[in-house]
């Protein structure tokens, strides 16, 4: 595990935030809750979230932790039998100068997530792109049409 990353510093190394999320939403790796694995690579924290907890976690991150901006959201085809798709949300707390990566994994035959446009309206374009390019549907999206 390589943890040296001169760009990471305190802006992306957020183990205390991962602990707070697990305390608030439970530990999915233990069979209950919404927070799964927490990974650290090159000094950057990534938090896996269950689909059912996604909107609640995002709302908490916005309201309680100051993550006021979704800078990007991408869908990754992992080309695996299980959990083929991974949706990655890159979040920013602009005032605190913090960045966090949330990840949700989905099976190919159930590639559906709830929309987070109610938390961050700017996520709408990203969700439309993921729908168009990867076929991932976002339930509750206010304008769920193809973008390309």
Short mmCIF file of C-alpha atoms in Angstrom, two decimals:
data_model
loop_
_atom_site.label_atom_id
_atom_site.label_comp_id
_atom_site.label_asym_id
_atom_site.label_seq_id
_atom_site.Cartn_x
_atom_site.Cartn_y
_atom_site.Cartn_z
CA UNK A 1 0.00 0.00 0.00
CA UNK A 2 1.55 3.25 -1.14
CA UNK A 3 0.53 6.18 1.02
CA UNK A 4 2.93 8.85 -0.22
CA UNK A 5 1.09 11.42 -2.30
CA UNK A 6 2.28 15.03 -2.17
CA UNK A 7 -1.12 16.22 -3.39
CA UNK A 8 -3.11 14.38 -0.72
CA UNK A 9 -1.98 15.98 2.53
CA UNK A 10 -4.82 16.72 4.96
CA UNK A 11 -7.33 17.42 2.21
CA UNK A 12 -7.89 13.76 1.31
CA UNK A 13 -6.62 11.77 4.29
CA UNK A 14 -9.88 11.53 6.25
CA UNK A 15 -9.92 8.44 8.50
CA UNK A 16 -11.83 10.36 11.20
CA UNK A 17 -14.61 11.11 8.71
CA UNK A 18 -14.78 7.44 7.70
CA UNK A 19 -15.07 6.53 11.40
CA UNK A 20 -17.85 9.10 11.89
CA UNK A 21 -19.74 7.70 8.89
CA UNK A 22 -19.45 4.14 10.19
CA UNK A 23 -20.61 5.27 13.65
CA UNK A 24 -23.60 7.11 12.19
CA UNK A 25 -24.65 4.61 9.49
CA UNK A 26 -23.34 1.27 10.71
CA UNK A 27 -20.82 -1.20 9.40
CA UNK A 28 -21.96 -3.06 6.28
CA UNK A 29 -18.90 -5.32 6.47
CA UNK A 30 -20.30 -6.66 9.75
CA UNK A 31 -23.64 -7.41 8.10
CA UNK A 32 -25.56 -4.31 9.15
CA UNK A 33 -25.43 -0.71 8.15
CA UNK A 34 -24.52 1.32 5.14
CA UNK A 35 -20.76 1.87 5.29
CA UNK A 36 -18.62 -0.83 3.76
CA UNK A 37 -14.92 -1.02 3.18
CA UNK A 38 -12.79 2.09 3.68
CA UNK A 39 -9.67 2.17 1.56
CA UNK A 40 -6.63 4.37 1.64
CA UNK A 41 -4.46 4.68 -1.41
CA UNK A 42 -1.79 7.35 -1.88
CA UNK A 43 -3.16 9.19 1.13
CA UNK A 44 -6.65 9.41 -0.31
CA UNK A 45 -9.68 7.99 1.50
CA UNK A 46 -12.43 6.12 -0.36
CA UNK A 47 -15.59 4.97 1.41
CA UNK A 48 -17.82 2.22 0.03
CA UNK A 49 -21.51 2.78 0.69
CA UNK A 50 -24.48 0.47 0.23
CA UNK A 51 -27.10 1.48 -2.31
CA UNK A 52 -29.79 1.76 0.37
CA UNK A 53 -27.73 4.20 2.44
CA UNK A 54 -26.44 6.35 -0.43
CA UNK A 55 -28.85 9.29 -0.22
CA UNK A 56 -28.78 9.40 3.59
CA UNK A 57 -24.97 9.30 3.62
CA UNK A 58 -24.76 12.04 0.98
CA UNK A 59 -27.27 14.19 2.86
CA UNK A 60 -25.29 13.77 6.10
CA UNK A 61 -22.04 14.59 4.32
CA UNK A 62 -23.59 17.78 2.94
CA UNK A 63 -25.40 18.91 6.10
CA UNK A 64 -23.07 17.73 8.85
CA UNK A 65 -19.62 17.49 7.24
CA UNK A 66 -19.83 20.40 4.79
CA UNK A 67 -19.44 18.47 1.53
CA UNK A 68 -21.27 21.03 -0.55
CA UNK A 69 -20.13 20.06 -4.04
CA UNK A 70 -20.07 16.91 -6.15
CA UNK A 71 -17.16 17.69 -8.45
CA UNK A 72 -17.54 14.53 -10.49
CA UNK A 73 -19.33 11.21 -10.67
CA UNK A 74 -18.20 8.36 -12.87
CA UNK A 75 -19.36 4.84 -13.62
CA UNK A 76 -16.73 2.13 -13.97
CA UNK A 77 -17.22 -1.21 -15.69
CA UNK A 78 -15.08 -3.56 -13.63
CA UNK A 79 -15.74 -6.50 -16.02
CA UNK A 80 -16.43 -8.87 -13.12
CA UNK A 81 -19.17 -11.45 -12.60
CA UNK A 82 -20.33 -9.91 -9.31
CA UNK A 83 -20.68 -6.20 -8.64
CA UNK A 84 -19.73 -5.42 -12.23
CA UNK A 85 -20.30 -1.66 -11.98
CA UNK A 86 -18.83 0.84 -9.55
CA UNK A 87 -20.25 4.35 -9.30
CA UNK A 88 -17.74 6.81 -7.87
CA UNK A 89 -18.71 10.19 -6.40
CA UNK A 90 -15.92 12.74 -5.94
CA UNK A 91 -17.06 15.15 -3.25
CA UNK A 92 -15.63 18.45 -2.04
CA UNK A 93 -16.08 20.47 1.11
CA UNK A 94 -15.00 23.75 -0.43
CA UNK A 95 -14.74 25.79 2.77
CA UNK A 96 -12.79 23.11 4.62
CA UNK A 97 -10.68 22.21 1.58
CA UNK A 98 -11.47 18.49 1.90
CA UNK A 99 -12.13 15.84 -0.74
CA UNK A 100 -13.77 12.46 -0.32
CA UNK A 101 -14.48 9.63 -2.70
CA UNK A 102 -17.70 7.60 -2.22
CA UNK A 103 -18.15 4.33 -4.09
CA UNK A 104 -21.17 2.11 -4.66
CA UNK A 105 -20.97 -1.27 -6.39
CA UNK A 106 -23.83 -2.72 -8.43
CA UNK A 107 -24.59 -6.01 -10.11
CA UNK A 108 -25.14 -5.91 -13.85
CA UNK A 109 -28.68 -7.27 -13.59
CA UNK A 110 -29.66 -4.68 -10.95
CA UNK A 111 -27.80 -1.54 -12.01
CA UNK A 112 -30.07 0.95 -10.26
CA UNK A 113 -29.24 3.68 -7.75
CA UNK A 114 -31.34 6.37 -6.14
CA UNK A 115 -30.59 9.81 -7.53
CA UNK A 116 -28.59 12.25 -5.42
CA UNK A 117 -29.90 15.28 -7.34
CA UNK A 118 -31.93 16.21 -4.25
CA UNK A 119 -28.64 16.57 -2.37
CA UNK A 120 -26.51 18.06 -5.14
CA UNK A 121 -28.52 19.21 -8.19
CA UNK A 122 -25.32 19.25 -10.27
CA UNK A 123 -25.18 15.45 -10.07
CA UNK A 124 -27.98 15.33 -12.63
CA UNK A 125 -25.68 15.66 -15.62
CA UNK A 126 -23.32 13.00 -14.29
CA UNK A 127 -26.18 10.59 -13.63
CA UNK A 128 -27.57 11.12 -17.11
CA UNK A 129 -24.14 10.34 -18.56
CA UNK A 130 -23.86 7.13 -16.50
CA UNK A 131 -27.32 6.14 -17.73
CA UNK A 132 -26.45 6.82 -21.35
CA UNK A 133 -22.98 5.27 -21.36
CA UNK A 134 -23.34 2.37 -18.90
CA UNK A 135 -27.08 1.75 -18.53
CA UNK A 136 -27.16 2.56 -14.82
CA UNK A 137 -30.60 3.91 -13.90
CA UNK A 138 -31.12 6.55 -11.24
CA UNK A 139 -34.51 6.26 -9.57
CA UNK A 140 -36.18 9.59 -8.91
CA UNK A 141 -34.03 11.54 -11.35
CA UNK A 142 -35.97 14.67 -12.42
CA UNK A 143 -34.89 14.43 -16.09
CA UNK A 144 -33.86 10.84 -16.77
CA UNK A 145 -33.25 11.06 -20.49
CA UNK A 146 -30.22 10.28 -22.56
CA UNK A 147 -27.55 12.99 -22.62
CA UNK A 148 -25.73 12.12 -25.85
#
